[in-house]
Structure formats: C-alpha cells, structure tokens
PDB file of C-alpha atoms in Angstrom:
ATOM      1  CA  MET A  29     111.476 110.477  98.495  1.00  0.00           C
ATOM      2  CA  PRO A  30     112.054 110.705 102.282  1.00  0.00           C
ATOM      3  CA  GLY A  31     109.901 108.291 104.270  1.00  0.00           C
ATOM      4  CA  PHE A  32     108.363 106.665 101.186  1.00  0.00           C
ATOM      5  CA  ILE A  33     106.515 103.393 101.907  1.00  0.00           C
ATOM      6  CA  ASP A  34     104.195 102.667  99.007  1.00  0.00           C
ATOM      7  CA  TRP A  35     101.687 104.193  96.616  1.00  0.00           C
ATOM      8  CA  LEU A  36      98.097 104.816  97.682  1.00  0.00           C
ATOM      9  CA  ARG A  37      95.505 104.698  94.902  1.00  0.00           C
ATOM     10  CA  THR A  38      92.966 107.536  94.803  1.00  0.00           C
ATOM     11  CA  PRO A  39      90.374 108.760  92.271  1.00  0.00           C
ATOM     12  CA  ALA A  40      92.942 111.405  91.261  1.00  0.00           C
ATOM     13  CA  GLY A  41      95.749 108.868  90.756  1.00  0.00           C
ATOM     14  CA  ARG A  42      98.524 107.424  92.894  1.00  0.00           C
ATOM     15  CA  VAL A  43      99.655 109.321  95.984  1.00  0.00           C
ATOM     16  CA  PRO A  44     102.938 108.602  97.813  1.00  0.00           C
ATOM     17  CA  GLN A  45     102.330 106.974 101.191  1.00  0.00           C
ATOM     18  CA  VAL A  46     105.003 108.103 103.659  1.00  0.00           C
ATOM     19  CA  SER A  47     106.079 106.995 107.098  1.00  0.00           C
ATOM     20  CA  SER A  48     105.761 109.177 110.173  1.00  0.00           C
ATOM     21  CA  ARG A  49     108.904 107.613 111.608  1.00  0.00           C
ATOM     22  CA  LEU A  50     112.138 109.594 111.346  1.00  0.00           C
ATOM     23  CA  HIS A  51     115.375 107.733 110.672  1.00  0.00           C
ATOM     24  CA  PHE A  52     119.018 108.491 111.368  1.00  0.00           C
ATOM     25  CA  THR A  53     119.455 110.199 108.000  1.00  0.00           C
ATOM     26  CA  ASP A  54     116.551 112.551 108.807  1.00  0.00           C
ATOM     27  CA  HIS A  55     118.092 113.531 112.156  1.00  0.00           C
ATOM     28  CA  LEU A  56     121.520 113.901 110.530  1.00  0.00           C
ATOM     29  CA  GLY A  57     120.071 116.133 107.823  1.00  0.00           C
ATOM     30  CA  ALA A  58     118.367 118.329 110.416  1.00  0.00           C
ATOM     31  CA  TRP A  59     121.634 118.598 112.372  1.00  0.00           C
ATOM     32  CA  ARG A  60     123.532 119.627 109.234  1.00  0.00           C
ATOM     33  CA  VAL A  61     120.951 122.271 108.351  1.00  0.00           C
ATOM     34  CA  ARG A  62     121.064 123.704 111.884  1.00  0.00           C
ATOM     35  CA  TRP A  63     124.755 124.266 111.294  1.00  0.00           C
ATOM     36  CA  GLY A  64     124.008 125.944 107.972  1.00  0.00           C
ATOM     37  CA  ILE A  65     125.144 123.032 105.781  1.00  0.00           C
ATOM     38  CA  GLY A  66     123.012 122.439 102.687  1.00  0.00           C
ATOM     39  CA  ARG A  67     120.285 124.748 103.938  1.00  0.00           C
ATOM     40  CA  THR A  68     119.094 125.901 100.513  1.00  0.00           C
ATOM     41  CA  SER A  69     118.720 122.387  99.114  1.00  0.00           C
ATOM     42  CA  TYR A  70     116.990 120.753 102.087  1.00  0.00           C
ATOM     43  CA  LEU A  71     113.610 120.191 100.477  1.00  0.00           C
ATOM     44  CA  ILE A  72     111.208 117.563  99.145  1.00  0.00           C
ATOM     45  CA  PRO A  73     109.034 117.489  96.007  1.00  0.00           C
ATOM     46  CA  PRO A  74     105.755 119.400  96.466  1.00  0.00           C
ATOM     47  CA  GLY A  75     102.419 117.656  96.035  1.00  0.00           C
ATOM     48  CA  LEU A  76      99.936 115.451  97.852  1.00  0.00           C
ATOM     49  CA  TYR A  77     101.140 112.772 100.289  1.00  0.00           C
ATOM     50  CA  ALA A  78      99.393 110.227 102.494  1.00  0.00           C
ATOM     51  CA  ILE A  79     100.234 109.456 106.114  1.00  0.00           C
ATOM     52  CA  GLY A  80      98.704 106.168 107.251  1.00  0.00           C
ATOM     53  CA  THR A  81      95.752 105.144 105.084  1.00  0.00           C
ATOM     54  CA  PRO A  82      93.582 108.263 104.789  1.00  0.00           C
ATOM     55  CA  ASP A  83      90.138 108.110 103.188  1.00  0.00           C
ATOM     56  CA  PRO A  84      87.855 110.765 101.635  1.00  0.00           C
ATOM     57  CA  GLU A  85      86.889 112.020 105.116  1.00  0.00           C
ATOM     58  CA  SER A  86      90.457 112.355 106.458  1.00  0.00           C
ATOM     59  CA  PRO A  87      91.860 115.822 107.224  1.00  0.00           C
ATOM     60  CA  VAL A  88      94.174 117.647 104.845  1.00  0.00           C
ATOM     61  CA  VAL A  89      97.170 119.330 106.488  1.00  0.00           C
ATOM     62  CA  VAL A  90      99.151 121.887 104.475  1.00  0.00           C
ATOM     63  CA  THR A  91     102.835 122.695 104.995  1.00  0.00           C
ATOM     64  CA  ALA A  92     106.002 123.798 103.175  1.00  0.00           C
ATOM     65  CA  ASN A  93     108.442 121.631 101.241  1.00  0.00           C
ATOM     66  CA  TYR A  94     111.310 122.574 103.581  1.00  0.00           C
ATOM     67  CA  LYS A  95     112.259 119.070 104.676  1.00  0.00           C
ATOM     68  CA  MET A  96     112.550 119.965 108.342  1.00  0.00           C
ATOM     69  CA  SER A  97     108.946 121.250 108.296  1.00  0.00           C
ATOM     70  CA  TYR A  98     107.832 118.115 106.456  1.00  0.00           C
ATOM     71  CA  ASP A  99     109.649 115.857 108.946  1.00  0.00           C
ATOM     72  CA  LEU A 100     108.228 117.650 111.987  1.00  0.00           C
ATOM     73  CA  VAL A 101     104.660 117.472 110.673  1.00  0.00           C
ATOM     74  CA  ARG A 102     104.721 113.820 109.569  1.00  0.00           C
ATOM     75  CA  ASN A 103     106.401 112.764 112.795  1.00  0.00           C
ATOM     76  CA  ARG A 104     103.754 114.508 114.919  1.00  0.00           C
ATOM     77  CA  LEU A 105     100.993 112.814 112.902  1.00  0.00           C
ATOM     78  CA  ALA A 106     102.191 109.318 113.788  1.00  0.00           C
ATOM     79  CA  GLY A 107      99.384 106.781 114.102  1.00  0.00           C
ATOM     80  CA  ARG A 108      96.911 108.950 112.193  1.00  0.00           C
ATOM     81  CA  ASP A 109      95.372 108.837 108.736  1.00  0.00           C
ATOM     82  CA  VAL A 110      95.972 112.250 107.179  1.00  0.00           C
ATOM     83  CA  TRP A 111      96.506 113.810 103.764  1.00  0.00           C
ATOM     84  CA  LEU A 112      99.558 116.070 103.610  1.00  0.00           C
ATOM     85  CA  LEU A 113      99.576 118.793 100.957  1.00  0.00           C
ATOM     86  CA  ILE A 114     103.089 120.144 100.392  1.00  0.00           C
ATOM     87  CA  LEU A 115     103.551 123.556  98.790  1.00  0.00           C
ATOM     88  CA  GLU A 116     106.579 124.570  96.732  1.00  0.00           C
ATOM     89  CA  THR A 117     108.379 127.057  98.962  1.00  0.00           C
ATOM     90  CA  PHE A 118     111.839 126.325  97.529  1.00  0.00           C
ATOM     91  CA  GLY A 119     113.084 124.825 100.777  1.00  0.00           C
ATOM     92  CA  ILE A 120     111.981 127.743 102.961  1.00  0.00           C
ATOM     93  CA  ASN A 121     109.983 127.268 106.169  1.00  0.00           C
ATOM     94  CA  VAL A 122     106.333 128.307 106.413  1.00  0.00           C
ATOM     95  CA  TRP A 123     106.827 131.607 108.242  1.00  0.00           C
ATOM     96  CA  CYS A 124     109.565 132.924 105.956  1.00  0.00           C
ATOM     97  CA  ALA A 125     107.872 131.564 102.822  1.00  0.00           C
ATOM     98  CA  ALA A 126     104.608 133.302 103.748  1.00  0.00           C
ATOM     99  CA  GLY A 127     106.512 136.581 103.994  1.00  0.00           C
ATOM    100  CA  LYS A 128     108.192 135.990 100.637  1.00  0.00           C
ATOM    101  CA  GLY A 129     104.935 134.913  98.967  1.00  0.00           C
ATOM    102  CA  SER A 130     105.877 131.341  98.045  1.00  0.00           C
ATOM    103  CA  PHE A 131     103.626 129.920 100.774  1.00  0.00           C
ATOM    104  CA  GLY A 132     100.774 131.827  99.245  1.00  0.00           C
ATOM    105  CA  THR A 133      97.390 131.863  97.563  1.00  0.00           C
ATOM    106  CA  ASP A 134      98.483 131.052  94.015  1.00  0.00           C
ATOM    107  CA  GLU A 135     100.706 128.147  95.042  1.00  0.00           C
ATOM    108  CA  LEU A 136      98.030 126.675  97.289  1.00  0.00           C
ATOM    109  CA  VAL A 137      95.392 126.914  94.551  1.00  0.00           C
ATOM    110  CA  HIS A 138      97.828 125.354  92.089  1.00  0.00           C
ATOM    111  CA  ARG A 139      98.578 122.354  94.331  1.00  0.00           C
ATOM    112  CA  ILE A 140      94.891 121.778  95.074  1.00  0.00           C
ATOM    113  CA  GLN A 141      94.062 121.725  91.386  1.00  0.00           C
ATOM    114  CA  GLN A 142      97.144 119.840  90.229  1.00  0.00           C
ATOM    115  CA  GLY A 143      96.651 117.113  92.845  1.00  0.00           C
ATOM    116  CA  GLY A 144      92.948 116.741  92.049  1.00  0.00           C
ATOM    117  CA  LEU A 145      92.191 117.189  95.731  1.00  0.00           C
ATOM    118  CA  GLU A 146      88.470 117.661  95.062  1.00  0.00           C
ATOM    119  CA  LYS A 147      88.418 114.040  93.835  1.00  0.00           C
ATOM    120  CA  VAL A 148      90.426 112.707  96.779  1.00  0.00           C
ATOM    121  CA  VAL A 149      88.370 114.093  99.684  1.00  0.00           C
ATOM    122  CA  ARG A 150      84.640 114.698 100.111  1.00  0.00           C
ATOM    123  CA  HIS A 151      85.020 117.555 102.592  1.00  0.00           C
ATOM    124  CA  ARG A 152      86.299 120.973 101.599  1.00  0.00           C
ATOM    125  CA  THR A 153      88.515 122.014 104.517  1.00  0.00           C
ATOM    126  CA  LEU A 154      92.258 122.644 104.599  1.00  0.00           C
ATOM    127  CA  LEU A 155      94.288 122.879 107.816  1.00  0.00           C
ATOM    128  CA  LEU A 156      97.075 125.447 107.566  1.00  0.00           C
ATOM    129  CA  PRO A 157      99.698 126.572 110.084  1.00  0.00           C
ATOM    130  CA  ILE A 158      98.903 129.930 111.667  1.00  0.00           C
ATOM    131  CA  LEU A 159     102.294 131.274 110.587  1.00  0.00           C
ATOM    132  CA  GLY A 160     101.231 130.766 106.965  1.00  0.00           C
ATOM    133  CA  ALA A 161      98.285 133.151 107.264  1.00  0.00           C
ATOM    134  CA  PRO A 162     100.096 136.306 106.022  1.00  0.00           C
ATOM    135  CA  GLY A 163     100.682 134.721 102.619  1.00  0.00           C
ATOM    136  CA  VAL A 164      97.243 133.227 101.965  1.00  0.00           C
ATOM    137  CA  ALA A 165      94.005 134.973 101.047  1.00  0.00           C
ATOM    138  CA  ALA A 166      91.484 132.432 102.353  1.00  0.00           C
ATOM    139  CA  HIS A 167      88.533 133.975 100.517  1.00  0.00           C
ATOM    140  CA  GLU A 168      90.380 133.763  97.195  1.00  0.00           C
ATOM    141  CA  VAL A 169      91.301 130.113  97.761  1.00  0.00           C
ATOM    142  CA  ALA A 170      87.638 129.379  98.513  1.00  0.00           C
ATOM    143  CA  ARG A 171      86.492 131.257  95.417  1.00  0.00           C
ATOM    144  CA  GLN A 172      88.862 129.433  93.077  1.00  0.00           C
ATOM    145  CA  THR A 173      88.747 125.933  94.558  1.00  0.00           C
ATOM    146  CA  GLY A 174      85.762 125.621  96.901  1.00  0.00           C
ATOM    147  CA  PHE A 175      88.087 124.723  99.796  1.00  0.00           C
ATOM    148  CA  SER A 176      87.862 126.706 103.019  1.00  0.00           C
ATOM    149  CA  ILE A 177      90.842 127.309 105.282  1.00  0.00           C
ATOM    150  CA  ARG A 178      91.198 126.737 108.999  1.00  0.00           C
ATOM    151  CA  TYR A 179      94.352 127.895 110.762  1.00  0.00           C
ATOM    152  CA  ALA A 180      95.244 125.121 113.174  1.00  0.00           C
ATOM    153  CA  ALA A 181      98.199 126.023 115.381  1.00  0.00           C
ATOM    154  CA  LEU A 182     101.589 127.718 115.449  1.00  0.00           C
ATOM    155  CA  ARG A 183     103.630 124.579 116.086  1.00  0.00           C
ATOM    156  CA  ALA A 184     103.548 121.118 114.500  1.00  0.00           C
ATOM    157  CA  GLU A 185     103.702 119.509 117.944  1.00  0.00           C
ATOM    158  CA  GLU A 186     100.227 120.910 118.664  1.00  0.00           C
ATOM    159  CA  LEU A 187      98.573 119.214 115.684  1.00  0.00           C
ATOM    160  CA  PRO A 188      97.590 116.028 117.584  1.00  0.00           C
ATOM    161  CA  GLU A 189      95.856 118.045 120.314  1.00  0.00           C
ATOM    162  CA  TYR A 190      94.160 120.187 117.678  1.00  0.00           C
ATOM    163  CA  LEU A 191      92.802 117.152 115.821  1.00  0.00           C
ATOM    164  CA  ASP A 192      91.748 115.381 119.023  1.00  0.00           C
ATOM    165  CA  ASN A 193      90.029 118.540 120.249  1.00  0.00           C
ATOM    166  CA  GLY A 194      87.556 118.648 117.359  1.00  0.00           C
ATOM    167  CA  MET A 195      89.851 120.921 115.312  1.00  0.00           C
ATOM    168  CA  HIS A 196      89.586 123.687 117.897  1.00  0.00           C
ATOM    169  CA  THR A 197      92.469 126.122 118.327  1.00  0.00           C
ATOM    170  CA  THR A 198      93.170 126.954 121.960  1.00  0.00           C
ATOM    171  CA  PRO A 199      94.730 130.276 123.082  1.00  0.00           C
ATOM    172  CA  ALA A 200      98.006 128.447 123.803  1.00  0.00           C
ATOM    173  CA  MET A 201      98.155 127.276 120.182  1.00  0.00           C
ATOM    174  CA  ARG A 202      98.090 130.910 119.051  1.00  0.00           C
ATOM    175  CA  GLU A 203     100.804 132.071 121.440  1.00  0.00           C
ATOM    176  CA  LEU A 204     104.162 132.748 119.848  1.00  0.00           C
ATOM    177  CA  THR A 205     106.950 131.852 122.277  1.00  0.00           C
ATOM    178  CA  PHE A 206     110.731 132.025 122.211  1.00  0.00           C
ATOM    179  CA  SER A 207     111.751 129.768 125.060  1.00  0.00           C
ATOM    180  CA  VAL A 208     115.283 128.991 126.242  1.00  0.00           C
ATOM    181  CA  ARG A 209     115.096 125.662 124.418  1.00  0.00           C
ATOM    182  CA  GLU A 210     114.042 127.381 121.182  1.00  0.00           C
ATOM    183  CA  ARG A 211     116.868 129.898 121.577  1.00  0.00           C
ATOM    184  CA  LEU A 212     119.421 127.123 122.122  1.00  0.00           C
ATOM    185  CA  ILE A 213     118.283 125.380 118.925  1.00  0.00           C
ATOM    186  CA  LEU A 214     119.195 128.516 116.947  1.00  0.00           C
ATOM    187  CA  ILE A 215     122.722 128.809 118.362  1.00  0.00           C
ATOM    188  CA  PRO A 216     124.343 126.496 115.754  1.00  0.00           C
ATOM    189  CA  VAL A 217     122.703 128.485 112.943  1.00  0.00           C
ATOM    190  CA  ASP A 218     123.996 131.785 114.323  1.00  0.00           C
ATOM    191  CA  LEU A 219     127.469 130.347 114.873  1.00  0.00           C
ATOM    192  CA  GLY A 220     127.566 128.936 111.370  1.00  0.00           C
ATOM    193  CA  PHE A 221     126.668 132.281 109.806  1.00  0.00           C
ATOM    194  CA  SER A 222     129.163 134.091 112.017  1.00  0.00           C
ATOM    195  CA  VAL A 223     132.034 131.757 111.138  1.00  0.00           C
ATOM    196  CA  ARG A 224     131.351 132.031 107.405  1.00  0.00           C
ATOM    197  CA  ALA A 225     131.166 135.821 107.663  1.00  0.00           C
ATOM    198  CA  LEU A 226     134.491 135.963 109.490  1.00  0.00           C
ATOM    199  CA  LEU A 227     136.384 133.568 107.215  1.00  0.00           C
ATOM    200  CA  PRO A 228     137.394 136.259 104.665  1.00  0.00           C
ATOM    201  CA  ILE A 229     138.694 138.420 107.518  1.00  0.00           C
ATOM    202  CA  PHE A 230     140.703 135.524 108.936  1.00  0.00           C
ATOM    203  CA  ALA A 231     142.092 134.844 105.460  1.00  0.00           C
ATOM    204  CA  LEU A 232     143.197 138.470 105.033  1.00  0.00           C
ATOM    205  CA  LEU A 233     144.829 138.482 108.480  1.00  0.00           C
ATOM    206  CA  LEU A 234     146.656 135.273 107.644  1.00  0.00           C
ATOM    207  CA  ILE A 235     147.919 136.710 104.358  1.00  0.00           C
ATOM    208  CA  ALA A 236     148.966 139.926 106.043  1.00  0.00           C
ATOM    209  CA  GLY A 237     150.795 138.005 108.747  1.00  0.00           C
ATOM    210  CA  TRP A 238     152.535 135.842 106.162  1.00  0.00           C
TER     211      TRP A 238
END
C-alpha cells in the first residue's frame, strides 16, 4: 500500500494511516504513466485512509483510486489530520471517471457504508473535487447515507487554502485553466500515444523495404 505507515484504530475498525510524503518510487511511477507506461494499472485499493491522526471532527476528502490523484491529494494535505475516502474508479482520474460513472453516486454510497464512515466521524460532510460533480447526485447520497456533499476545488493544490479558508470555495478555485505548464505536462502522454499508433506503420514500411 503506497505511503503506508501504520494502522489507526476507529469505531469502525482499523484504517490505514498513510504518509503525505512522496518518495522516489512515487515520482518514478508518475513519470512512467505520463509516458503511457502502465497507465491502466496505476491504482490503489479503494476505501478509507487516514492522513496524520484525524479524529471524529476531521474533514473527509473524497478522490479516485488513480494513484496519481491519490498522491497529489495526500501530498497537498501534508501536516494535516484528514480522512481520505478513495472510490473505485479502476485507475481513472476523477474527471474521466465522473463521465464514465465510476466516480458516481452508487460507488460513493457503497464506500461510505462499507467503511462505516458514520461511526468514524461525528459530522456528516464530504469534500469532493468539483470535477467529480457530473457523476454524483448529492441529494441521493444524502438520502441514502445522511452525508451532505460540498464541492471544494478543481485542483488538489487548492485544498489547503480551501480548508484554511473555512471550507469556502473562491472563484479562482472554480476556474478551469489550461496553462502552458499544464500543456507541457501532457506532451509525453501525446507522444507516447502517437508512437504506439505509428509502430504498426513503421513495421509495415520496414517489411516492405526488406
């Protein structure tokens, strides 16, 4: 289990306590995935995790089990005591999983109930990424579990500001950007797909030239 430190005992049973620190293997894995290597298997087990030593009043942050999403969120929550509820999205990021339905109402309800979250925390609020909104019917989650949903921010890097600002979402946190830096990050992915798509053509040309 990536980042595992110890087990934290709760009224619902033991919860894995994970580190917010990323190691070389985490950075290497992210680099490989950006080049399209092992993309479909880059995931972690879904369920409830603990960052720091959260108590019944600590916030509950929800994200996907795509390991890059998990790593970004836990790293940004360094020095905090937070519960992290991971949904089974089959290694797909929040935005894409919400569109496909795996980051959705049924899965969220299932993880809340399976993890006994109502026994772990006294409050009834879940913090979800804004990009997960298309897949989740907040009223249905509330009806089935008693937990209400608040959409925090678009990006994991904004979580600390959101929490420090009394869980208030600013206009900047709702703004979807595609900066030069964000475009550059996607270049290896595009190149990897392009090379794989062209390989059969190169093979045919080589055979023909032989």
